[in-house]
Short mmCIF file of C-alpha atoms and ligand atoms in Angstrom, two decimals:
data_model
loop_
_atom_site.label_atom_id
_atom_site.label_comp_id
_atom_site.label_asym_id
_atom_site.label_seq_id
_atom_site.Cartn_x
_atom_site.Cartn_y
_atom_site.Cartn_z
CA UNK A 1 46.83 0.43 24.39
CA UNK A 2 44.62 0.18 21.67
CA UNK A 3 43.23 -3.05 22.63
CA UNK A 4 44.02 -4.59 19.07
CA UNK A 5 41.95 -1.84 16.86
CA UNK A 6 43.91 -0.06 14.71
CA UNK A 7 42.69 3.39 15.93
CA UNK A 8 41.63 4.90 19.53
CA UNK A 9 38.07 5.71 17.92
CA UNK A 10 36.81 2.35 16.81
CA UNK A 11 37.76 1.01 20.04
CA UNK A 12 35.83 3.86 21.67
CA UNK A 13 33.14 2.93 18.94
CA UNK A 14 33.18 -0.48 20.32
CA UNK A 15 32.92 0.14 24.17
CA UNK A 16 30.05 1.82 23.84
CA UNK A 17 27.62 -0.49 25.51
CA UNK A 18 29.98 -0.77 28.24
CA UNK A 19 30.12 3.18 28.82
CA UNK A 20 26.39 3.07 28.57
CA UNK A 21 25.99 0.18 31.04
CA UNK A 22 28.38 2.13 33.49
CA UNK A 23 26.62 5.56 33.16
CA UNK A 24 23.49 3.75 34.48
CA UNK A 25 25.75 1.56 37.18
CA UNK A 26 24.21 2.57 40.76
CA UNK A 27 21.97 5.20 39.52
CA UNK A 28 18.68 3.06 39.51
CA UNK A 29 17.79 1.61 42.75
CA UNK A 30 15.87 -1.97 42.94
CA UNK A 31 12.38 -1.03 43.02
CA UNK A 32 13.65 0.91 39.44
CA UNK A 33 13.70 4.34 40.64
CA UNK A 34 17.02 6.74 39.87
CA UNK A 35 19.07 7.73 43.02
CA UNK A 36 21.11 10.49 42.24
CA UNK A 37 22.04 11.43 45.81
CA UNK A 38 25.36 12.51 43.81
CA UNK A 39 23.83 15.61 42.46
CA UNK A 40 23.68 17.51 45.55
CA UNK A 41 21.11 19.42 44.52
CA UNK A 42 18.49 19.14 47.35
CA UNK A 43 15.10 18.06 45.80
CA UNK A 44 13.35 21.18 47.40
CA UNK A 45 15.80 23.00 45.49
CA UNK A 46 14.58 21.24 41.44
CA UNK A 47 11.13 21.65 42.91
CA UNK A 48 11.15 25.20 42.87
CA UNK A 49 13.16 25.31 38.89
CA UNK A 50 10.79 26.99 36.27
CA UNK A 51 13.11 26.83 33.63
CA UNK A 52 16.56 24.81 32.21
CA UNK A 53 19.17 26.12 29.97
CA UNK A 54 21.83 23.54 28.72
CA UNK A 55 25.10 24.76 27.13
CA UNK A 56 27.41 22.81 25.86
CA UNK A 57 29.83 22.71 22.33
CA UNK A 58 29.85 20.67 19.32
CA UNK A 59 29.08 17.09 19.95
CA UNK A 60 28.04 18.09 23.80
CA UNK A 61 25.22 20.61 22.18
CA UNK A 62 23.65 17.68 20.31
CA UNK A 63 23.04 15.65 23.39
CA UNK A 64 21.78 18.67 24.76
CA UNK A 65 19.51 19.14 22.09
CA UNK A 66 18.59 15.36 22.12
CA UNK A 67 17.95 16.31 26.29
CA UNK A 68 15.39 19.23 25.70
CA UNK A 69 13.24 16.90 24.19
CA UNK A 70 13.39 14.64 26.98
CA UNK A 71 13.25 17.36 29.72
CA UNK A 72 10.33 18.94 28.23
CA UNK A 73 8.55 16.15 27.68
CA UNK A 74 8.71 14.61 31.17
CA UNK A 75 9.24 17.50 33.44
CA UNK A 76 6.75 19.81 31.32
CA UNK A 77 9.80 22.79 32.37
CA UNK A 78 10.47 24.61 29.95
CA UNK A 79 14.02 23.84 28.45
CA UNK A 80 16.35 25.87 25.97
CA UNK A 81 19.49 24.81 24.83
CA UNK A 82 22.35 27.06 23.72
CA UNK A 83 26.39 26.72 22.26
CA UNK A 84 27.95 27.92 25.12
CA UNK A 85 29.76 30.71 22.48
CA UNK A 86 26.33 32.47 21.53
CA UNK A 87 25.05 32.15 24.89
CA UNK A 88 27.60 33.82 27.14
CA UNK A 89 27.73 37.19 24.70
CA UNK A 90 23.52 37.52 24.36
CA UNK A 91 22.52 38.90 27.99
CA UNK A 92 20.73 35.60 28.70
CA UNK A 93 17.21 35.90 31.15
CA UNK A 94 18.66 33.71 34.40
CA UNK A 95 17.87 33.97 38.19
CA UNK A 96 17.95 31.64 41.00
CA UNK A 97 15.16 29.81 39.65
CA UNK A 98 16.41 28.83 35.83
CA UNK A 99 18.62 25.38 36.26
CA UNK A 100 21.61 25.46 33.93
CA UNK A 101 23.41 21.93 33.11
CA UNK A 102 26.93 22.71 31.59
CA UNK A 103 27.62 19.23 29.36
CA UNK A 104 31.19 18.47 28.72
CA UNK A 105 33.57 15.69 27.77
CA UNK A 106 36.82 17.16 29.14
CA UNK A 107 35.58 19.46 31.25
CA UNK A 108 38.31 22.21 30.49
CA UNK A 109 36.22 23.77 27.11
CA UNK A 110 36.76 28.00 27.96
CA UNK A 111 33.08 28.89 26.23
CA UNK A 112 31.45 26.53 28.23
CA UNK A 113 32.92 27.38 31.55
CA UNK A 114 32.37 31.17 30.75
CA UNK A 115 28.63 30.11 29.92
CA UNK A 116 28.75 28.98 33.36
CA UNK A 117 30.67 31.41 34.76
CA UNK A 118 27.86 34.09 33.96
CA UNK A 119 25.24 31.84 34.69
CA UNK A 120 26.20 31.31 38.43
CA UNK A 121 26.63 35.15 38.85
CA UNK A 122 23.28 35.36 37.82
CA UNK A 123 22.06 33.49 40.90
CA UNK A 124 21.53 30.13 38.51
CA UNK A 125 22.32 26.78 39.80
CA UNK A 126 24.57 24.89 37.76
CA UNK A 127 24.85 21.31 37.19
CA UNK A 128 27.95 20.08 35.02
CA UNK A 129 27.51 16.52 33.01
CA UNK A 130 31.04 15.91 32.73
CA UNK A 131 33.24 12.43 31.70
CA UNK A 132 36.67 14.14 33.46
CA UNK A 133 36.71 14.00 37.25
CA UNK A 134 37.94 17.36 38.79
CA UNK A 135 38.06 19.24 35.87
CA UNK A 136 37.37 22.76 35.87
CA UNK A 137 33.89 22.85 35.11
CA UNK A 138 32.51 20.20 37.63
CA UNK A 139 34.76 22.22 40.29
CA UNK A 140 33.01 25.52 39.25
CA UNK A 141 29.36 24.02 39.12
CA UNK A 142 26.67 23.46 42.28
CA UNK A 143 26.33 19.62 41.07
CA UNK A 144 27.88 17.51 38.71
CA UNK A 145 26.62 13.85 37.58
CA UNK A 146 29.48 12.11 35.95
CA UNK A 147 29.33 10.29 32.69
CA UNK A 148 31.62 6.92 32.94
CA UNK A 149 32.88 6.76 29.13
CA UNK A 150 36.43 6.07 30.54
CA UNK A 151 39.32 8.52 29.31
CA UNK A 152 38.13 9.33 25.69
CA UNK A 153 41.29 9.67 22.93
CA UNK A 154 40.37 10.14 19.73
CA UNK A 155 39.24 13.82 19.13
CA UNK A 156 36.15 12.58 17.92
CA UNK A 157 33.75 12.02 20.63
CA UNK A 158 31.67 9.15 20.65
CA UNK A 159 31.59 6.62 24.02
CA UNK A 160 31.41 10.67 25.53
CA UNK A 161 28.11 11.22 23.29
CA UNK A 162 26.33 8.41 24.40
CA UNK A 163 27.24 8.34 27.76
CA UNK A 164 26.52 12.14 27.91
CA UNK A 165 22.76 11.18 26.69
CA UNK A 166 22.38 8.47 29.39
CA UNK A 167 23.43 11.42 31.98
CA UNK A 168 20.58 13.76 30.29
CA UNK A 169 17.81 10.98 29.87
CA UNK A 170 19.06 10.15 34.16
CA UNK A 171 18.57 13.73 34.73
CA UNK A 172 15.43 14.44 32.82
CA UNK A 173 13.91 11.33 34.68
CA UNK A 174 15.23 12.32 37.96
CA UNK A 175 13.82 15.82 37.25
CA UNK A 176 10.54 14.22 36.68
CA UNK A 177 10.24 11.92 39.08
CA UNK A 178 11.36 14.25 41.90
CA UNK A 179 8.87 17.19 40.22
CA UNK A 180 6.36 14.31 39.96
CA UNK A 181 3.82 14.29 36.40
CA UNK A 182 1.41 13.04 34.78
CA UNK A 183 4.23 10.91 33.20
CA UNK A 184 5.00 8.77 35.77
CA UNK A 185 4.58 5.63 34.77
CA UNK A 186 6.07 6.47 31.32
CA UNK A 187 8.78 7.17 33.42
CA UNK A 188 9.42 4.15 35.34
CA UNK A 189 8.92 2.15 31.95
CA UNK A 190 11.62 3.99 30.40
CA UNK A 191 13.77 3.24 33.65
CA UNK A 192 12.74 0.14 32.67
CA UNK A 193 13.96 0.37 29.34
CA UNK A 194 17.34 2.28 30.03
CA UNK A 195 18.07 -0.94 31.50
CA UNK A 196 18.36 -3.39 28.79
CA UNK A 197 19.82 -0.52 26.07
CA UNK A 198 23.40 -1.25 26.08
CA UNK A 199 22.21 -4.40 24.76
CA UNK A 200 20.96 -2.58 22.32
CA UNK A 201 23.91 -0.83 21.32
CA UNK A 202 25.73 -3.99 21.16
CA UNK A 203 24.11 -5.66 18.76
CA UNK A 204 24.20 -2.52 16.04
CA UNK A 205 27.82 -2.69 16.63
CA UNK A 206 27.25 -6.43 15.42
CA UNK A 207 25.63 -5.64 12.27
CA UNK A 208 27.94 -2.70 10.94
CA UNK A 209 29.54 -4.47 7.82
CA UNK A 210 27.53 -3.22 5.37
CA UNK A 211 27.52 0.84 6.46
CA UNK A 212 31.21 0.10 6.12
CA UNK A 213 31.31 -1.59 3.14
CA UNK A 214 28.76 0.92 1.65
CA UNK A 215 31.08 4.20 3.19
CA UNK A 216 33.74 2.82 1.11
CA UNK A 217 32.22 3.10 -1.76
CA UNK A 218 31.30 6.65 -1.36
CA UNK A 219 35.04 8.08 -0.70
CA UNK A 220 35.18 10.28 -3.58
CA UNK A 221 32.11 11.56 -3.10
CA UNK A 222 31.66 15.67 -2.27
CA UNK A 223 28.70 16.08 0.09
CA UNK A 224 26.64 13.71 1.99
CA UNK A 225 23.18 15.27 3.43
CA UNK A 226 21.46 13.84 7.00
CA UNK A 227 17.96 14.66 7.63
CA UNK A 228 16.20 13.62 10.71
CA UNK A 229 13.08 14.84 12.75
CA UNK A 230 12.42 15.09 17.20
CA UNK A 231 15.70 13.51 18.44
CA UNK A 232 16.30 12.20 14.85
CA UNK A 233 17.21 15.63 14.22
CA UNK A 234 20.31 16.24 16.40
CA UNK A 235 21.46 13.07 15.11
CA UNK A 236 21.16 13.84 11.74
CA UNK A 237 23.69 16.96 13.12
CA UNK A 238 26.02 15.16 14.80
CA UNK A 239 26.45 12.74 11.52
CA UNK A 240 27.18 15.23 9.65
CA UNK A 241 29.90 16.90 12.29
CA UNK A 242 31.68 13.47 12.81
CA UNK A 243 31.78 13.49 8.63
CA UNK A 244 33.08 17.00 8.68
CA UNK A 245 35.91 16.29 11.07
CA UNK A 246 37.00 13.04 10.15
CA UNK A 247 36.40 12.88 6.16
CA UNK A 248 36.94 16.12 5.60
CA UNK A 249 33.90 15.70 3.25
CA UNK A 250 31.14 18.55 3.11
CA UNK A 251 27.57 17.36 5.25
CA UNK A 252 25.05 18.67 6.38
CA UNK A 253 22.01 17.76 8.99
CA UNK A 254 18.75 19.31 8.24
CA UNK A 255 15.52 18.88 10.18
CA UNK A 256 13.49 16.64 7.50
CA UNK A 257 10.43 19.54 7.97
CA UNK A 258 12.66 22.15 6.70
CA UNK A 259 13.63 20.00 3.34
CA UNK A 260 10.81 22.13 1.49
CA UNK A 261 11.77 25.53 3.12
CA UNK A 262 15.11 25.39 0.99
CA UNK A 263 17.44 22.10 1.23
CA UNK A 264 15.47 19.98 -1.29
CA UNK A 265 17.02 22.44 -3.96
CA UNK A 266 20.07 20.51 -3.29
CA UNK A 267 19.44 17.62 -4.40
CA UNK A 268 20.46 15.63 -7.73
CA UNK A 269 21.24 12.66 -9.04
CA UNK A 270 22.99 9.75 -6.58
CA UNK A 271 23.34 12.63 -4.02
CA UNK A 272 23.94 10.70 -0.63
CA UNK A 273 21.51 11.12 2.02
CA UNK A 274 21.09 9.95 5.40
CA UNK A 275 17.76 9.33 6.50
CA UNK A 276 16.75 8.49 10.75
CA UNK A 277 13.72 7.54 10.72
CA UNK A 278 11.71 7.76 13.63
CA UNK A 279 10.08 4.52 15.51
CA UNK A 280 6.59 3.77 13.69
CA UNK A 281 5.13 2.56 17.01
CA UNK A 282 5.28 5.69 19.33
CA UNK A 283 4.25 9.08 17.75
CA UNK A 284 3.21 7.37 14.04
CA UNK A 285 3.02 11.26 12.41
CA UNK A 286 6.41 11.71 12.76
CA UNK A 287 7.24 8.37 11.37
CA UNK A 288 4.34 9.08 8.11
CA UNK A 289 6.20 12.33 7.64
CA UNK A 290 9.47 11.32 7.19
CA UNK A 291 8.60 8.38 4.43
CA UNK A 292 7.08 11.09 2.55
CA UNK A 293 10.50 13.20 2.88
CA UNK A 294 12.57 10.07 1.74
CA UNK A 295 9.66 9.90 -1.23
CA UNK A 296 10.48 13.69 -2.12
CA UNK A 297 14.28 13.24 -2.51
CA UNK A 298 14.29 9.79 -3.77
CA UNK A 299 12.33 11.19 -6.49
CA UNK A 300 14.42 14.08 -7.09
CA UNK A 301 17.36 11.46 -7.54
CA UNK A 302 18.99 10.94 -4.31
CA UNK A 303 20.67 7.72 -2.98
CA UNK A 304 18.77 7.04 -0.19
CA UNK A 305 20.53 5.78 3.50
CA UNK A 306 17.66 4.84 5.82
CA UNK A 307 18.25 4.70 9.15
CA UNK A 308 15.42 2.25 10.55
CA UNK A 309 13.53 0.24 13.39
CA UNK A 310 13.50 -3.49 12.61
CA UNK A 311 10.16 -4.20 11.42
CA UNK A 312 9.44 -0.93 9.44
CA UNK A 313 8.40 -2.31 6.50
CA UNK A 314 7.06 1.32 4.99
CA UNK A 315 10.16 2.53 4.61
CA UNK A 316 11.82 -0.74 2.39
CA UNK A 317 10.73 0.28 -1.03
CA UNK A 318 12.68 4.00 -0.99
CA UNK A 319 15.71 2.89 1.18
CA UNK A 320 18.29 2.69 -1.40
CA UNK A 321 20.80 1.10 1.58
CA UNK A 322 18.86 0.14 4.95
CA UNK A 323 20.51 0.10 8.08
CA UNK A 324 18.42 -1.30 11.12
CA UNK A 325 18.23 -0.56 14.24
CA UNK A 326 16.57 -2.41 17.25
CA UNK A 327 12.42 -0.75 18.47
CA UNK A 328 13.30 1.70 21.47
CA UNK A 329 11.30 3.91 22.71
CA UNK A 330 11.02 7.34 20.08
CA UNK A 331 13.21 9.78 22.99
CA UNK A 332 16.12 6.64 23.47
CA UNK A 333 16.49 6.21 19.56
CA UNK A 334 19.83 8.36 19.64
CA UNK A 335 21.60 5.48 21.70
CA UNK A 336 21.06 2.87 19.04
CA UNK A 337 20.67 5.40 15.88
CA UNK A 338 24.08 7.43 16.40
CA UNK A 339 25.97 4.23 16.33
CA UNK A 340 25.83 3.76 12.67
CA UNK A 341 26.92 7.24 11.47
CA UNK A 342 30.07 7.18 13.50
CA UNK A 343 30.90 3.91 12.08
CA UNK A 344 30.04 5.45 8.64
CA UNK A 345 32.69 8.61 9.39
CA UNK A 346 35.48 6.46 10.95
CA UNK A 347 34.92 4.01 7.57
CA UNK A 348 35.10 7.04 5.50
CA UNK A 349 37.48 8.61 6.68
CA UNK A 350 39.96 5.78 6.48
CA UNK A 351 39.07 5.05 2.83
CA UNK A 352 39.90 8.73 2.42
CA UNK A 353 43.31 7.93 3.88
CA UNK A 354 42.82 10.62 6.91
CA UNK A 355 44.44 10.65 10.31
CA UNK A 356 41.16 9.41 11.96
CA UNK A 357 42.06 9.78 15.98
CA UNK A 358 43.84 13.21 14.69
CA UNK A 359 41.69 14.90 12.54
CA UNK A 360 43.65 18.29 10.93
CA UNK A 361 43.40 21.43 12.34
CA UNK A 362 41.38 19.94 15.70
CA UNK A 363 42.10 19.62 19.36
CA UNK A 364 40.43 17.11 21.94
CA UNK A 365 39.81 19.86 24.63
CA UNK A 366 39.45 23.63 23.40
CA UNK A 367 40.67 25.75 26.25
CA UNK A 368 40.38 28.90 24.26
CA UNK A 369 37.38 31.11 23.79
C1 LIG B 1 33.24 16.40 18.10
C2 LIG B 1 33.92 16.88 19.28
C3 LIG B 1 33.74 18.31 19.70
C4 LIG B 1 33.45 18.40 21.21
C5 LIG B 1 33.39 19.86 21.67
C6 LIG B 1 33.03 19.98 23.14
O1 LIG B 1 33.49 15.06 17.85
O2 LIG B 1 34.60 16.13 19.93
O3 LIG B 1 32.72 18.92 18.97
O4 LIG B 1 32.26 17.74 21.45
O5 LIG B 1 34.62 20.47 21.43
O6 LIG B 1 34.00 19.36 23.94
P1 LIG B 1 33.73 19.03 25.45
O7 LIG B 1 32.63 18.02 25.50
O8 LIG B 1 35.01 18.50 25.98
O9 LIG B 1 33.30 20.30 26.13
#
């Protein structure tokens, strides 16, 4: 049942563009606008939101950080995103006008259904992004657009992360398009572009030899560091939780920004550290930034992993190890930039000798608060 890989995860690894392609299936009509007569949320209804709140856990919250930036950026709503645990406990501002979207893989995890719980008796509609049909917290929400990862095994989500960003990016679109903004020809382009991205998932999965060859070579190491800015940021996060849980290893993900505000202290000599670098096309100060960054610490003595567009060229003489990814636009990066880093864990990981669809001490769905 593992389809010939030796664990559940890198075959979940490699049906990613598949779980992408299927998360889009029959959600974009053919004049390329989305149809998501599934969320039966009535239009009138999202015309009237001021506000969204995602909650979500662990790799769920990074998509839903990755999904503020969208939201914000093409509904102009304002959009904050919470862990369901600190959420539920800090009297939260919610009425019948705030739109909360509950993101979960299983469906069944306790502090995100008591997130939504106490959002609904607040007079908040709630729409669950969910990959498990009928579980509790699509039951318990107004709406819920389904993610189709397939049944996910390994306790490390992946297929579920990108899938669950395809579901955000749908929603954020939808959100926009219904809302209508200035954006809307951004929008359909990135319709557009949605499109033609598991294609782009598909071929980083074909060029992941060296990320594992170079993982294996940093098994003994203690700490690896991610830094990322905009979307690049969650990323950097969710790198360093699938290195947690599956090498055991200490990581961390820092917004690149922050390096000077304390991080840079830790680094020293042949210190690894991740790098996503954001598209050089698109917003270009983001992109100038973060070369500087990779300057700083490459200077200071770390081994530098950049995480790159093809064609970058500015980042070449401080990337220690490049890994490229195909030009998408700066708010779909996370589709093809995520890939690598869970390849990196899983490689890891193994050359560590750990139980990689069992990591210690972990459960696939946490049903207790
Ligand atoms: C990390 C991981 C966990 C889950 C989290 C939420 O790889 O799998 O962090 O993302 O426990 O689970 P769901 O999405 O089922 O609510």
């Amino acid at each position: 049942e593992k389809g010939g890989y030796d664990y559940f995860m890198l075959k979940e690894i490699a049906e990613q563009p598949k779980a992408v392609a299927d998360t889009l299936l029959g959600r974009i009509d053919g004049s390329g606008s989305l149809t998501l007569d599934e969320v039966r949320i009535p239009p009138r209804v999202l015309r009237e939101i001021d506000k969204v709140v995602i909650v979500a856990c662990g790799t769920a919250f990074h998509a839903g950080m990755i999904a503020k930036y969208a939201i914000e950026h093409w509904t102009r709503l304002p959009c904050e995103v919470e862990l369901a645990s600190e959420f539920r406990y800090r009297d939260p501002i919610l009425d019948a006008q705030t739109l909360v979207i509950a993101i979960s893989q299983s469906g069944e995890t306790m502090d995100t259904l008591m997130a939504l719980r106490h959002a609904r008796e607040q007079g908040s509609k709630v729409l669950a992004i969910c990959n498990t049909n009928g579980s509790t917290i699509p039951r318990e929400s107004d709406a819920v657009l389904y993610t189709h990862a397939g049944p996910e095994v390994a306790v490390a989500s992946t297929k579920a992360f990108l899938t669950q960003l395809v579901a955000c990016y749908l929603v954020a679109l939808y959100l926009g398009q219904v809302r209508g903004t200035k954006w809307g020809d951004e929008i359909r382009a990135v319709i557009r572009d949605l499109s033609s991205i598991a294609g782009a998932v598909d071929q980083v999965l074909g060029t992941m030899e060296p990320v594992r060859e170079l993982a294996r070579t940093l098994a003994s190491k203690k700490t690896v560091l991610f830094l990322g800015r905009h979307v690049g940021y969650p990323v950097a996060l969710e790198g360093a939780l699938k290195l947690k849980e599956l090498a055991y290893m200490h990581a961390e993900g820092f917004a690149a920004g922050e390096l000077k505000h304390g991080p840079i202290a830790l680094i020293e000599e042949d210190l690894p550290v991740v790098v996503v670098v954001p598209s050089p096309r698109g917003r270009s100060v983001l992109h100038d930034k973060i070369v500087s960054n990779i300057q700083e610490i490459r200077a200071r003595g770390a081994r530098t992993i950049v995480i790159a567009e093809e064609g970058d060229e500015a980042v070449v003489p401080y990337a220690d190890h490049l890994v490229r990814i195909p030009a998408t636009p700066t708010l779909l990066q996370p589709l093809v930039a995520t890939v690598p880093l869970q390849v990196f864990a899983c490689e890891l990981a193994t050359a560590r000798g750990n139980e990689v669809d069992q990591p210690r001490n972990l459960a696939k769905s946490v049903t207790v608060e």
